[in-house]
XYZ file of C-alpha atoms in Angstrom:
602
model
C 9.820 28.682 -37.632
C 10.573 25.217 -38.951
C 9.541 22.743 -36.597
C 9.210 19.855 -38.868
C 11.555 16.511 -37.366
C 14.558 14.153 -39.937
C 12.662 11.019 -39.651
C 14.696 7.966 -40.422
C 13.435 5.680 -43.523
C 12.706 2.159 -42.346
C 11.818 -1.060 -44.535
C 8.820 -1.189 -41.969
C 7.391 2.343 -42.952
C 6.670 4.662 -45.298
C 6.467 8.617 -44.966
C 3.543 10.619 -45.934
C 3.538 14.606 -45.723
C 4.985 15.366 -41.999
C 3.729 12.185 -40.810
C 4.709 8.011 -40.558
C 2.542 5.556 -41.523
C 3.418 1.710 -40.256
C 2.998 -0.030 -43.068
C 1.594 -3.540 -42.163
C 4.223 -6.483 -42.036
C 4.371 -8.942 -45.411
C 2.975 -12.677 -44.784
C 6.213 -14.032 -45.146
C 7.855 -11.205 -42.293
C 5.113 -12.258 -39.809
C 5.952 -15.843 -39.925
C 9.247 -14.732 -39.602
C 8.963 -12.941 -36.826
C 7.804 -16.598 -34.972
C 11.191 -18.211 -34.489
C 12.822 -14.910 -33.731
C 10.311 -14.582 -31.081
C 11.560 -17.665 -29.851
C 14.723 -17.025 -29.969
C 14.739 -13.542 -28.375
C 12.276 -15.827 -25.772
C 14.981 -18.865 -25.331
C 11.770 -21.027 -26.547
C 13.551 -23.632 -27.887
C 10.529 -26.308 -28.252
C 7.856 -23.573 -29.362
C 10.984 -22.992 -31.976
C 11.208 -26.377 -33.393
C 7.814 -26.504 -33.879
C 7.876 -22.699 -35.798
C 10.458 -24.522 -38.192
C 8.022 -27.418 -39.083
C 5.501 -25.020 -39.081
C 7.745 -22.573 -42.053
C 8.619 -25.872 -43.879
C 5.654 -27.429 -43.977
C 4.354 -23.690 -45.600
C 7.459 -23.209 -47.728
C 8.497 -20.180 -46.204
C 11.615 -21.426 -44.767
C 13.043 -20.407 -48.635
C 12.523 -16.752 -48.221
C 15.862 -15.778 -47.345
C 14.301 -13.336 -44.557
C 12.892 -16.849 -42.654
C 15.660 -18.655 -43.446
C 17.813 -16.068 -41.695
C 15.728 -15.514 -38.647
C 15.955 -19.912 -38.129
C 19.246 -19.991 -38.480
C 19.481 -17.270 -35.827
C 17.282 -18.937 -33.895
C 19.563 -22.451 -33.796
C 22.632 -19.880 -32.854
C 20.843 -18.604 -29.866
C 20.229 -21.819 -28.433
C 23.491 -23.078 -29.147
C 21.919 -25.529 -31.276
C 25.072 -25.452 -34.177
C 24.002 -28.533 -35.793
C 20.724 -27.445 -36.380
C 21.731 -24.001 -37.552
C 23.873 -26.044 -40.071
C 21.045 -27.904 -40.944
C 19.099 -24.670 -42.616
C 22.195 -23.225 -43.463
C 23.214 -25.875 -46.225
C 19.727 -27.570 -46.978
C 18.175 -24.531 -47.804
C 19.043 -23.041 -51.122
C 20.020 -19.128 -50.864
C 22.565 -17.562 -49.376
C 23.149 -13.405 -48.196
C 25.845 -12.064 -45.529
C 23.715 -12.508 -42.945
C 23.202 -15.980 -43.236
C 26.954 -16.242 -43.307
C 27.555 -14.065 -40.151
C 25.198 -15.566 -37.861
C 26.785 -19.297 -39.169
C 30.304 -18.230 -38.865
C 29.602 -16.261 -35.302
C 28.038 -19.041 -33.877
C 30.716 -21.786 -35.027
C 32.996 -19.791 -33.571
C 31.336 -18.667 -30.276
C 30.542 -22.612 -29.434
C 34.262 -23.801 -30.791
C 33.836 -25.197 -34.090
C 36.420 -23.267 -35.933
C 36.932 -26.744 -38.514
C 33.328 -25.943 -39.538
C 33.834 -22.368 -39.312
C 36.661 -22.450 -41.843
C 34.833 -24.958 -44.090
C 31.762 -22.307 -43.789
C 34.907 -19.409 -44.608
C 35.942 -20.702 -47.567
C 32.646 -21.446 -49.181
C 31.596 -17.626 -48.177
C 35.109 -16.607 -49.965
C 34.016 -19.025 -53.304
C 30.933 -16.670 -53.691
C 30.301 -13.405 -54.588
C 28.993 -12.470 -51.348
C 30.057 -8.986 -49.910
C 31.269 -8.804 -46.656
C 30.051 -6.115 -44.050
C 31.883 -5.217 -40.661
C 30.412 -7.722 -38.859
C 31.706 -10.475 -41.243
C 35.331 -9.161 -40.699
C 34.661 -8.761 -37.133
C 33.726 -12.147 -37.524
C 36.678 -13.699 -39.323
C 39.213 -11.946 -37.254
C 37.950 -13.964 -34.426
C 38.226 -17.203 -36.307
C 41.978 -16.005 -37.123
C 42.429 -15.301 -33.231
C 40.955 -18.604 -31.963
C 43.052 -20.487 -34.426
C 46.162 -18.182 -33.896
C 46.508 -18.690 -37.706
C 48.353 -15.511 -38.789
C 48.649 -16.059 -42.375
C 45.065 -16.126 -42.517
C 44.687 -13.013 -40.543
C 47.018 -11.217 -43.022
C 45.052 -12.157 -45.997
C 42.045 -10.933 -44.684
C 43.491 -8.019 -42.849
C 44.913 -7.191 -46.594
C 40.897 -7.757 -48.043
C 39.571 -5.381 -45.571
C 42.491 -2.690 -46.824
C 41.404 -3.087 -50.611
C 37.666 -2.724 -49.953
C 35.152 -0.505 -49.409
C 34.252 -1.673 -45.850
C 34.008 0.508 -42.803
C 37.083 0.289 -40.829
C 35.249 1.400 -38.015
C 36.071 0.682 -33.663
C 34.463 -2.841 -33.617
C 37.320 -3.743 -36.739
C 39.816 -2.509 -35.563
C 39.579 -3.814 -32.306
C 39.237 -7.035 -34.326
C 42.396 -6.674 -35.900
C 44.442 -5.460 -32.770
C 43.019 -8.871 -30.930
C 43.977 -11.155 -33.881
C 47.252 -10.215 -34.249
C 47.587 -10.348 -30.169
C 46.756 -13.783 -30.029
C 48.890 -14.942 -33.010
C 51.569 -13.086 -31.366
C 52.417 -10.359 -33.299
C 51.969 -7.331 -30.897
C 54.279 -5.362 -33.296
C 51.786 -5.832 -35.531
C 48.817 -5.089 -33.209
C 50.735 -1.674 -32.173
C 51.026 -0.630 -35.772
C 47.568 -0.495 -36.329
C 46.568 1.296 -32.754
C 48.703 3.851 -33.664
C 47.678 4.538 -37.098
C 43.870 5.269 -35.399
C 43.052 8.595 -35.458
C 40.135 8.110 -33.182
C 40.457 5.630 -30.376
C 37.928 5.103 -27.891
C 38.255 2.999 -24.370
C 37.292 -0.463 -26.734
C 40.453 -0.157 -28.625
C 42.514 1.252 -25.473
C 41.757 -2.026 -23.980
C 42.541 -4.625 -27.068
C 45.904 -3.273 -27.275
C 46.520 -3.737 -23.837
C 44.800 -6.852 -24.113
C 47.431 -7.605 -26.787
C 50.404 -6.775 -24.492
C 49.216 -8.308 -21.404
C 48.422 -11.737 -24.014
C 52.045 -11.901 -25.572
C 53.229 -11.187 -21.221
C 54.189 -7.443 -21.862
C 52.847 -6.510 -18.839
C 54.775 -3.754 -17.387
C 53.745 -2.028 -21.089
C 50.357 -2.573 -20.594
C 50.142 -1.220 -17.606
C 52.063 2.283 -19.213
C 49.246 2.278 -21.810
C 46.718 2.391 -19.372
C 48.427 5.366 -17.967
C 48.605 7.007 -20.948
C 44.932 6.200 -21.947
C 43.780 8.461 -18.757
C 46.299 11.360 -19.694
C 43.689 10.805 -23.507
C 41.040 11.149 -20.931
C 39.455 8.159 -21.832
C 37.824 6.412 -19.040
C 38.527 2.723 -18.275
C 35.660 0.317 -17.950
C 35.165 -3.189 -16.562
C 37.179 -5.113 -19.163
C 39.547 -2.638 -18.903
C 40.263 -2.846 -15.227
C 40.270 -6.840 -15.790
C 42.700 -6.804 -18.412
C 44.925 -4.169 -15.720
C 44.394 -6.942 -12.706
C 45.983 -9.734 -14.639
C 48.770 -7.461 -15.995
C 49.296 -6.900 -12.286
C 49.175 -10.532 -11.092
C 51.619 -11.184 -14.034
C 54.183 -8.942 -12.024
C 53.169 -10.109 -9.006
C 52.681 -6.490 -7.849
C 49.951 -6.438 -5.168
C 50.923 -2.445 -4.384
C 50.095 -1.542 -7.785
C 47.068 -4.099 -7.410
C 45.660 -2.419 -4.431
C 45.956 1.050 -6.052
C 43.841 0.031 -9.044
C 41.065 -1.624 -6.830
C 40.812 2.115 -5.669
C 40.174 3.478 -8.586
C 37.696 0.426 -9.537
C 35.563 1.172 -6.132
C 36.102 4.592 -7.335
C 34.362 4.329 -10.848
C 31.656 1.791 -9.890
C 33.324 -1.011 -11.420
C 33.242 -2.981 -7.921
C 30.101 -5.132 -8.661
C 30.952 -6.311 -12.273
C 31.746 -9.939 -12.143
C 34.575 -9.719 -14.433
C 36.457 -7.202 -12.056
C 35.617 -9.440 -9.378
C 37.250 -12.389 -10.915
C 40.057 -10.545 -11.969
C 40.619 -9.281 -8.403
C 40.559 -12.754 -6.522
C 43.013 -13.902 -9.729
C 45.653 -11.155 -8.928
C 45.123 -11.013 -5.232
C 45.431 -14.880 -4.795
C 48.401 -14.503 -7.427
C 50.435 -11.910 -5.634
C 50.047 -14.291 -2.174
C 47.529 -11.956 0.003
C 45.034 -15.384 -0.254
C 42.909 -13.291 2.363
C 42.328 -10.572 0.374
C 41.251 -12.844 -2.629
C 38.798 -14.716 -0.123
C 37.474 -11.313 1.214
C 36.414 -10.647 -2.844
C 35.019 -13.503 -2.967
C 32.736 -12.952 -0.405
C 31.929 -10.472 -0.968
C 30.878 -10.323 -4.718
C 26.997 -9.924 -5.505
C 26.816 -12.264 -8.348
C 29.407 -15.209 -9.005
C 29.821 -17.186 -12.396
C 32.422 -20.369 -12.580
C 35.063 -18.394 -13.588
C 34.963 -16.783 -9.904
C 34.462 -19.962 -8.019
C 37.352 -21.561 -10.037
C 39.498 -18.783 -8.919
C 39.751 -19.011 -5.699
C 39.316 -22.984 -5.545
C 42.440 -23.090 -7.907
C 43.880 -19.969 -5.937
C 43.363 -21.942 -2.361
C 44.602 -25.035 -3.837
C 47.994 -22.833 -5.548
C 48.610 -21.687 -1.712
C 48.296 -25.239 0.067
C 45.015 -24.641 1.456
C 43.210 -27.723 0.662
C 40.775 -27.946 2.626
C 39.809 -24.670 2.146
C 39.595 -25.438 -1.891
C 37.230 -28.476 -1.101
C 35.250 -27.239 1.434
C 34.450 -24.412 -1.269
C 33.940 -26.750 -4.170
C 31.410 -28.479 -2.051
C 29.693 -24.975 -1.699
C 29.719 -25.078 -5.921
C 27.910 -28.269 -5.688
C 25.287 -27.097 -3.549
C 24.890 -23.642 -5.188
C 23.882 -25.576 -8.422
C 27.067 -24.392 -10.304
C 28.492 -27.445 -13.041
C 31.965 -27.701 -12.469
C 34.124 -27.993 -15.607
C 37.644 -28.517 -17.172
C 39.363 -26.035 -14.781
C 37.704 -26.840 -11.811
C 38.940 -29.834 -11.212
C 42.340 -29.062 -11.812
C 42.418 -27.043 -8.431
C 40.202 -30.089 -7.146
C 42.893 -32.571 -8.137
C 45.313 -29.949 -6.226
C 43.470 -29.931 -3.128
C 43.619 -34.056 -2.899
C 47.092 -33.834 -3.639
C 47.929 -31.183 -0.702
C 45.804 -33.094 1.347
C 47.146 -36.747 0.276
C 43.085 -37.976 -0.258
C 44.370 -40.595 -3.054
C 40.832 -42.324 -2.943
C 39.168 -38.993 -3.145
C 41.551 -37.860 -6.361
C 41.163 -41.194 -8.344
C 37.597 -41.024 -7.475
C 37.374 -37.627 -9.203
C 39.549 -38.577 -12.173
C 37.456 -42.065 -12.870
C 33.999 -41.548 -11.897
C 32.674 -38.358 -11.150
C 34.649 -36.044 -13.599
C 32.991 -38.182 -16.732
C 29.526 -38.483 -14.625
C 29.335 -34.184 -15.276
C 31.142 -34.357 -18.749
C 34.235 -33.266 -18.111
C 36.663 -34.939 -20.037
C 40.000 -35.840 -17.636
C 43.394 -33.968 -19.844
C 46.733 -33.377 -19.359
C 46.481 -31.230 -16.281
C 44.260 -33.934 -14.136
C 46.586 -36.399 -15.038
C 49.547 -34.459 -13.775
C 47.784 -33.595 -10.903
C 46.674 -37.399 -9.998
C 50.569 -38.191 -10.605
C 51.593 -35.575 -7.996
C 48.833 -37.083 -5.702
C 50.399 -40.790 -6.203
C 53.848 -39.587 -6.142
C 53.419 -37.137 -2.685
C 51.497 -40.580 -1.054
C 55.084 -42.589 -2.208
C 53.236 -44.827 -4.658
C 55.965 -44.345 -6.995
C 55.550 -46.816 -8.877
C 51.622 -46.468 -8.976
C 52.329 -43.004 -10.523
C 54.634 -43.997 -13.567
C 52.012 -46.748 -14.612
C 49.576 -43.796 -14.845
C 51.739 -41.908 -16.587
C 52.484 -44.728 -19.078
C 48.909 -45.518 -19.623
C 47.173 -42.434 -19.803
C 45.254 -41.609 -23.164
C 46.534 -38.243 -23.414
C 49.827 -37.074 -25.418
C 52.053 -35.999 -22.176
C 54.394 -33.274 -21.537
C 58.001 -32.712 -20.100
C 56.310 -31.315 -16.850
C 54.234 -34.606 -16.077
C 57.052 -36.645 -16.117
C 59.307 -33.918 -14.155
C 56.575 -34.100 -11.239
C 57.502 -37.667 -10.261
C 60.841 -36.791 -11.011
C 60.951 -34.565 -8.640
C 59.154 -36.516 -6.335
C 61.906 -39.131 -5.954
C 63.938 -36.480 -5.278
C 61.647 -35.270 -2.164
C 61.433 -39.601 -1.271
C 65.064 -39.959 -1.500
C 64.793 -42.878 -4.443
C 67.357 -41.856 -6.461
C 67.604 -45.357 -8.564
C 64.143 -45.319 -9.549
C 65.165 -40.884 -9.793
C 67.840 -41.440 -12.562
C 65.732 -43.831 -14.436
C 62.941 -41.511 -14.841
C 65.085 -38.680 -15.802
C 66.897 -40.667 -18.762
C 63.734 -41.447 -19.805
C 62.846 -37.353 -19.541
C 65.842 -36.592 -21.303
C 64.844 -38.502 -24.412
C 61.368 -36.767 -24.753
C 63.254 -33.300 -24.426
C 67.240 -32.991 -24.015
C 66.701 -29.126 -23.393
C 64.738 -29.564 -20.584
C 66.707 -27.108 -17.825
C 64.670 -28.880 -14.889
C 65.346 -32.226 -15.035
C 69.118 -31.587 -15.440
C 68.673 -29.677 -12.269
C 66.839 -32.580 -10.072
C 69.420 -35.115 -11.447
C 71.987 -33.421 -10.181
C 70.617 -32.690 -7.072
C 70.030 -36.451 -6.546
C 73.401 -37.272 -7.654
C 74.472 -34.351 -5.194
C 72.478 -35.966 -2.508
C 73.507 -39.772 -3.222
C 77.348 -37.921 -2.759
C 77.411 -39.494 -6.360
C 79.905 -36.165 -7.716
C 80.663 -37.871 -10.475
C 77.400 -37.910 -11.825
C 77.681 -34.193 -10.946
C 80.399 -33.714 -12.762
C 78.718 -35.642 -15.883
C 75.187 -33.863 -15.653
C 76.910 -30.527 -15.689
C 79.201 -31.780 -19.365
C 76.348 -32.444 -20.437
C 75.133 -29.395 -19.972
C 77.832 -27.677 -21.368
C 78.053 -29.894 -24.488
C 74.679 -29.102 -25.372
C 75.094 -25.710 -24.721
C 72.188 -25.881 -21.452
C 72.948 -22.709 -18.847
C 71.125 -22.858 -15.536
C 68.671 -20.195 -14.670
C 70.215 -17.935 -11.864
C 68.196 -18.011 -8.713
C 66.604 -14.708 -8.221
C 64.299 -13.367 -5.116
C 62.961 -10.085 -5.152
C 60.268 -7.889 -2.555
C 58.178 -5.083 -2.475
C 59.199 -2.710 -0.139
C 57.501 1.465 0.159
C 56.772 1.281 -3.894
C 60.345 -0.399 -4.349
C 61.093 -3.521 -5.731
C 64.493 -5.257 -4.263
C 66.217 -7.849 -6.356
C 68.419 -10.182 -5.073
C 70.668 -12.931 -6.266
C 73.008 -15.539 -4.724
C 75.399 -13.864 -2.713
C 74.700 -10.646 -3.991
C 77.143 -7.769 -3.197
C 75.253 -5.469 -5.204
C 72.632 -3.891 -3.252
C 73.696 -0.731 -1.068
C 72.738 -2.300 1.967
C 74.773 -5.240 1.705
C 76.839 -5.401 4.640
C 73.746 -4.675 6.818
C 71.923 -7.676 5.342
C 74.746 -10.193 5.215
C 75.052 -9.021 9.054
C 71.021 -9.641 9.535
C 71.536 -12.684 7.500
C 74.450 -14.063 10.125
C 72.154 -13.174 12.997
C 68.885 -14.898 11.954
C 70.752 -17.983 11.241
C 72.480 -17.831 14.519
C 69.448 -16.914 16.827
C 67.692 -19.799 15.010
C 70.622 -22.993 15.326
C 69.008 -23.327 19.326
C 65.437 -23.738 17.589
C 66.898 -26.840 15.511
C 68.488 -25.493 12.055
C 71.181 -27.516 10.749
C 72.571 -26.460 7.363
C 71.400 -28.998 5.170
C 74.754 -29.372 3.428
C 73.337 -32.252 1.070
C 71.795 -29.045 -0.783
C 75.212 -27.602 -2.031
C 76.138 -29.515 -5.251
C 79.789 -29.024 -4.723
C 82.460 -31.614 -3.530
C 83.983 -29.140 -0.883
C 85.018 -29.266 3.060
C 81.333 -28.777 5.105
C 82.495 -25.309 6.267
C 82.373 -24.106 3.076
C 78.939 -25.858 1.762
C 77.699 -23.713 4.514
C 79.049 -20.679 3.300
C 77.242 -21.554 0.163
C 74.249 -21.826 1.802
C 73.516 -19.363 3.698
C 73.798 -16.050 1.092
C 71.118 -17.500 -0.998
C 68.782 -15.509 -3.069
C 65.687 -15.880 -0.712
C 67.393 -15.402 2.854
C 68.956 -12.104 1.110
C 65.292 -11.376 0.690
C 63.651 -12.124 3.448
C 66.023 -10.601 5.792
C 65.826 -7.208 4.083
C 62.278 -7.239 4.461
C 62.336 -7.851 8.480
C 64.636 -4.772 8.205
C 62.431 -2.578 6.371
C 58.777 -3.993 6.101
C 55.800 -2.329 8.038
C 55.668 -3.926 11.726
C 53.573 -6.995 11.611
C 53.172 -6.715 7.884
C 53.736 -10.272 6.096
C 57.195 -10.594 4.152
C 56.404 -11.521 0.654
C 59.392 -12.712 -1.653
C 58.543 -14.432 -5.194
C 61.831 -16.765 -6.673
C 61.708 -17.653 -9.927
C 63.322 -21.286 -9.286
C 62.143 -23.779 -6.863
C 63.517 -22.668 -2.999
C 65.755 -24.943 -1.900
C 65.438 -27.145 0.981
C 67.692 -25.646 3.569
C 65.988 -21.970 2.897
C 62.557 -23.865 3.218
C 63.805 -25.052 6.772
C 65.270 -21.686 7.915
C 62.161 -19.510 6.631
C 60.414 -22.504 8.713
C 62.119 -21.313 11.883
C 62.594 -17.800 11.230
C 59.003 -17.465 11.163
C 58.757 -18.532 14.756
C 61.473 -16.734 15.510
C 60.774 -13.129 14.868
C 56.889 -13.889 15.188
C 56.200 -12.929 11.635
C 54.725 -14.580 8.346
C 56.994 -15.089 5.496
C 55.238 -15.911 2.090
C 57.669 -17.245 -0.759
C 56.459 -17.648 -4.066
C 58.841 -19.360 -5.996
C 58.383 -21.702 -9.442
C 56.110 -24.562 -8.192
C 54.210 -22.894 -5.406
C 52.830 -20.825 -2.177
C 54.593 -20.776 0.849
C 53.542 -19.770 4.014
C 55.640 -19.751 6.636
C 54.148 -18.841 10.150
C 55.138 -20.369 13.637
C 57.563 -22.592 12.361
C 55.125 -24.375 9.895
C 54.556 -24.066 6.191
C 51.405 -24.292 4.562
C 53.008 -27.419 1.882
C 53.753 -29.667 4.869
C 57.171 -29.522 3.656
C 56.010 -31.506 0.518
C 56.927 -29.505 -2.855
């Protein structure tokens, strides 16, 4: 009977008869074995002083030393001095090349990384896997395409091995350049995919907003019986929160408490993202709570998802909790930060953030504080205060910034100081849907129907169409779309009638037809037949006719809800004792005992 064991060769050993003998380390692999020690350790002094120590002996220009110091630097996130090795010392192998390239790329210097790129292609150095696994994510993070086909065309004429970690390589790169074609091909040319690949491609999907097909592929990945792990079920959520469909959201946190997956922060932080995202901000909290282990990404999601749903104080009272945990708050933080102030009108507070204490913890202010600041300004009426921001800010602005005080002196009634701002819109971008749409409406509102009239040629000169308004709901596993005096739906008549009732029962609570909303020139009888089939009424009386008792109504608009909807939601709340949550383009609303949670500010 054999019973003699395969051992596997290693540069460390050597075999003799049926035995191993260690054979004892070389000078030069014991010293470098030191800085890898260190960095293994997170020693970053004691690592410093084992690269004086290897210069000072010579041995940094064994290739094997040189390798394990510029590893060492990468660990610690130390890119300059990693650099440093990397060019001053003579000799170069793949290895020294990977680690460089991987840790440009991990810490964001993808200029260096491509300088690094094209030496490594200027030299007869063969790449391994881990060098196109490597490069692939340089493409991605640069979203350069061209570059991703000329090495995706490499890795086809070589003799590398095309194996899971590649491939999933490839799928990602061509996901975040866009090309999900592209990333599809080469899923399906796999003959062997495992749950890694399973999840870029639906990465890739979910990436380029495909989410519906994302979610199908994970469908089809169980009938493959692969199972779904932790960045699988994360990559699901957000698919999920794109739709806005908390049903299918709740069924998949079964399945994640099912497979264990419950404690893995990046579930976690993909649950309070689609939970806060699909307007069950309770739910989100309840994650949150009750999570073992937290990172930033998890406190920035629910401080941006309390700020997204008009809970300010909510959002600050938790980013105070951040500061005392220890936690640094960074770029995305204080966006919901800024969005708490602005909810909450704390203009001292905001500016103080922006000015001081943002640069005191290294946060550089960008586009999205800045916006956020203006809203703050513009929601306190300093009008004025906001456009000198906006024309002195260091940062190269955006339609959207200016559209927020725009909109603004819509909500303040200054419609002089409304049209000047929106010429001024309409020279940075003449397609810009929105602002044709607020101009109007303040022309509309000034009973100005000329300038009606000459918004909407405009608009027709330069070819500029209007995005329907559209509500939908969730109701038993079906989604119900509506649109402006829809006729479509086979329960029509019964929700025009509900329609006619709420807005009857609710005139002796204080609705009056805000009229001013209709931007037609016609007898006030018929604005109010306008009014009162809208999109979001539609909705939300379907779902008192159908939704679970005491259940809230949730309806998500894709345009911003109109003013006289806001007020009757407002009062229909109170009315039939229910809350109504509608989610349309800008925000959360929450509508319960006649209040909302914007303060009738959005």
């Amino acid at each position: 009977m054999n019973t003699s064991k395969s051992i596997t060769k290693d540069p460390g050993m050597v075999t003799k008869d049926s035995g191993a003998v260690k054979k004892k380390p070389s000078q030069k692999k014991m010293r470098a074995l030191k800085p890898a020690a260190c960095s293994d350790g997170g020693k970053a002094l004691e690592g410093r002083q084992c690269h004086g120590y290897v210069v000072k002996s010579g041995l940094v220009f064994h290739q094997y030393v040189k390798n394990a110091l510029i590893n060492m630097y990468s660990k610690f996130s130390d890119v300059k001095g990693a650099m440093r090795v990397f060019s001053l010392v003579p000799g170069y192998d793949v290895y020294s090349y990977n680690v460089v390239l991987n840790g440009l790329v991990q810490q964001g210097f993808l200029n260096e990384a491509i300088q690094v790129l094209e030496r490594l292609m200027g030299e007869s150095v063969e790449w391994d896997s881990v060098t196109y696994v490597t490069v692939f994510g340089l493409c991605a993070c640069l979203k350069d395409l061209k570059l991703g086909l000329q090495v995706h065309c490499r890795i086809l004429t070589s003799d590398a091995e095309l194996d899971v970690f590649v491939n999933s390589a490839i799928i990602n790169m061509y996901g975040k350049c866009g090309k999900v074609i592209n990333a599809r091909k080469t899923f399906d040319w796999l003959q062997v995919k495992n749950v890694v690949v399973w999840t870029g491609i639906m990465a890739a999907y979910f990436q380029n907003g495909c989410f519906e097909e994302a979610l199908n592929l994970f469908s089809e990945m169980k009938i493959n019986d692969v199972s779904p792990n932790g960045f699988t079920f994360a990559v699901m959520l957000n698919s999920t929160a794109g739709l806005f469909a908390l049903r299918h959201g709740n069924v998949l946190y079964g399945e994640i408490v099912q497979s264990g997956f419950k404690d893995h922060v990046i579930v976690g932080n993909a649950l309070i993202n689609m939970y806060a995202k699909c307007g069950d901000i309770e739910a989100a909290s309840k994650v949150f709570l009750d999570m073992m282990y937290r990172d930033c990404i998890t406190w920035n999601a629910m401080i941006c998802g309390f700020s997204h749903h008009g809970l300010g104080k909510e959002a600050m009272a938790l980013f105070h909790d951040l500061l005392a945990a220890g936690e640094c708050p960074n770029y995305v933080t204080f966006v919901g930060v800024l969005s708490a102030c602005s909810h909450l009108g704390l203009v001292k507070e905001g500016l103080y953030y922006l000015n001081q204490f943002m640069r005191q913890v290294g946060v550089e202010p960008g586009l999205e504080h800045y916006t956020c600041v203006v809203g703050l300004l513009s929601k306190a009426g300093l009008l004025d205060e906001a456009e000198e921001l906006l024309r002195s800010i260091p940062v190269e602005l955006d339609v959207i910034a200016w559209r927020t005080l725009l909109s603004a002196c819509h909500v303040h009634r200054n419609y002089g100081f409304g049209r000047r701002i929106a010429e001024f819109v309409l020279e940075m971008d003449p397609n810009d849907v929105g602002t044709y749409t607020l101009l109007s409406n303040i022309y509309a509102k000034a009973k100005r129907w000329d300038g009606v009239v000459k918004i909407r040629k405009l608009m027709r000169e330069r070819n500029i169409k209007k995005e329907p308004g559209v509500s939908w709901i969730d109701i038993r596993n079906v989604t119900h779309v509506f649109v402006s005096d829809d006729c479509q739906h086979p329960e029509s008549t019964q929700i025009y009638e509900k329609v006619k009732e709420l807005l009857a029962r609710i005139k002796p609570l204080g609705y009056i037809p805000d009229v001013t909303a209709v931007l037609h020139d016609v007898e006030e009888e018929q604005k109010e037949d306008y009014l009162s089939y809208h999109s979001e009424k539609l909705a939300i009386a379907y779902g008192l006719m159908h939704a679970p008792l005491e259940a809230p109504i949730r309806v998500f608009k894709n345009l911003r809800m109109c003013e006289d909807c806001h007020s009757a939601a407002k009062l229909i709340s109170k009315l039939t004792n229910s809350m109504i949550i509608v989610r349309d383009a800008n925000r959360f609303h929450s509508f319960q005992n006649g209040c909302c949670s914007c303060a009738d500010y959005w």
